[in-house]
Coordinates of C-alpha atoms in Angstrom, one line a residue:
X8 CA 0.1 0.3 0.0
X9 CA 3.0 2.6 0.9
X10 CA 4.7 1.7 -2.2
X11 CA 1.6 2.4 -4.7
X12 CA 0.9 5.7 -2.5
X13 CA 4.0 6.7 -3.5
X14 CA 4.8 7.0 0.5
X15 CA 7.1 3.4 0.8
X16 CA 10.1 5.8 1.8
X17 CA 8.5 7.3 5.0
X18 CA 6.4 5.1 6.8
X19 CA 7.7 2.0 8.1
X20 CA 4.9 -1.0 9.0
X21 CA 6.5 -2.7 12.0
X22 CA 4.5 -5.1 12.9
X23 CA 3.8 -6.6 16.5
X24 CA 6.9 -5.2 18.9
X25 CA 7.8 -6.6 21.7
X26 CA 9.4 -3.2 23.6
X27 CA 6.7 -1.0 22.4
X28 CA 8.1 2.0 25.1
X29 CA 11.2 2.2 22.7
X30 CA 9.4 3.4 20.0
X31 CA 7.2 5.8 22.2
X32 CA 10.7 7.0 23.4
X33 CA 11.5 7.8 19.5
X34 CA 8.3 9.1 18.2
X35 CA 7.6 13.0 18.2
X36 CA 3.9 12.6 17.8
X37 CA 1.2 9.5 18.0
X38 CA -2.0 9.9 16.4
X39 CA -4.6 7.1 16.6
X40 CA -7.8 8.6 14.5
X41 CA -10.1 5.7 15.9
X42 CA -13.7 5.1 14.2
X43 CA -14.5 3.0 17.6
X44 CA -12.5 1.9 20.2
X45 CA -14.1 1.7 24.1
X46 CA -10.4 2.6 25.4
X47 CA -7.5 2.8 23.4
X48 CA -4.5 1.9 26.0
X49 CA -2.0 3.1 23.3
X50 CA -3.1 6.4 23.5
X51 CA -2.8 6.8 27.1
X52 CA 0.8 4.9 27.0
X53 CA 1.4 7.4 24.6
X54 CA 0.7 10.5 26.8
X55 CA 2.4 8.9 29.7
X56 CA 5.6 8.6 27.9
X57 CA 5.2 12.2 27.0
X58 CA 4.1 12.5 23.7
X59 CA 1.5 14.4 22.2
X60 CA -1.6 12.2 21.3
X61 CA -4.2 12.7 18.5
X62 CA -7.1 10.7 18.7
X63 CA -10.7 10.6 18.0
X64 CA -14.1 11.4 20.1
X65 CA -14.3 7.5 19.3
X66 CA -12.1 6.6 21.4
X67 CA -12.7 6.5 24.9
X68 CA -9.6 7.7 26.3
X69 CA -10.3 10.6 24.6
X70 CA -12.6 11.7 27.9
X71 CA -8.9 11.9 30.0
X72 CA -8.0 14.8 27.3
X73 CA -8.4 18.6 27.3
X74 CA -8.2 19.5 23.6
X75 CA -5.7 21.7 22.7
X76 CA -3.9 21.3 26.2
X77 CA -2.7 17.4 26.9
X78 CA -4.2 15.7 23.9
X79 CA -5.9 16.6 20.7
X80 CA -9.5 15.1 19.6
X81 CA -10.6 15.0 15.9
X82 CA -14.7 15.1 15.7
X83 CA -14.0 13.3 12.7
X84 CA -11.1 10.8 11.4
X85 CA -12.3 10.1 8.1
X86 CA -11.7 14.6 7.9
X87 CA -8.3 14.7 6.7
X88 CA -8.2 18.1 7.0
X89 CA -9.5 18.3 10.2
X90 CA -6.3 16.1 11.1
X91 CA -3.9 18.3 9.4
X92 CA -5.0 21.2 11.4
X93 CA -4.7 19.4 14.2
X94 CA -1.4 18.0 13.3
X95 CA 0.4 20.9 12.0
X96 CA 1.0 23.0 15.1
X97 CA 3.0 19.5 16.7
X98 CA 5.6 20.3 14.0
X99 CA 7.2 23.1 16.3
X100 CA 9.2 21.2 18.9
X101 CA 8.3 23.9 21.9
X102 CA 4.5 22.9 21.4
X103 CA 5.6 19.2 21.2
X104 CA 7.3 19.6 24.4
X105 CA 4.4 21.7 26.3
X106 CA 1.6 19.1 25.4
X107 CA 3.9 15.8 26.1
X108 CA 4.7 17.5 29.6
X109 CA 0.9 18.0 29.9
X110 CA -0.4 14.6 28.5
X111 CA 2.1 12.9 31.1
X112 CA 1.0 14.6 34.0
X113 CA -2.6 13.7 32.7
X114 CA -2.3 10.6 32.6
X115 CA -0.4 10.0 35.9
X116 CA -3.2 11.7 37.3
X117 CA -5.5 9.1 36.1
X118 CA -3.2 6.5 37.3
X119 CA -3.4 7.8 40.6
X120 CA -6.8 8.4 41.1
X121 CA -7.9 4.6 39.4
X122 CA -5.9 2.9 42.5
X123 CA -5.0 -0.9 42.3
X124 CA -6.9 -0.9 38.8
X125 CA -5.2 -2.9 36.3
X126 CA -5.3 0.0 33.5
X127 CA -4.1 2.2 36.1
X128 CA -0.8 -0.2 36.6
X129 CA 0.0 -0.8 33.1
X130 CA -0.2 3.2 33.0
X131 CA 2.5 3.6 35.5
X132 CA 4.7 0.7 34.8
X133 CA 5.1 2.3 31.4
X134 CA 5.7 5.4 32.6
X135 CA 8.7 4.5 34.5
X136 CA 9.9 2.7 31.5
X137 CA 9.5 5.6 29.3
X138 CA 11.1 7.6 31.8
X139 CA 14.1 5.6 31.7
X140 CA 14.2 5.3 27.8
X141 CA 14.2 9.2 27.7
X142 CA 17.1 9.4 30.4
X143 CA 14.5 11.1 32.7
X144 CA 14.5 10.7 36.4

């Protein structure tokens, strides 16, 4: 598909990964404009790793985001213009860093309020690993 669309030099299909935190650590932005997902844990993992996370209103994880502050929520995941408008400001490294810090704080608040919930525990563990991968204390 990437070859047919002329973007094979810019897209890699990696398949299943055992150390996803390494990919989060290497990324600048996480984008999952899903059409249906009760709660995409990948969006929360990205946030806890300090990545600006872009998703759609159809992702239950969007309930933990404040659009424009600690994440971005598109109304229509099929609308390429809307998605581009949300992604364009994230080309600025300062804006990515600002949103990434807010995203990590929002995810940490979620983990702290959920106690022994398995999702919260997974979020806390991912945060620990991501801080380690990014060389943060």
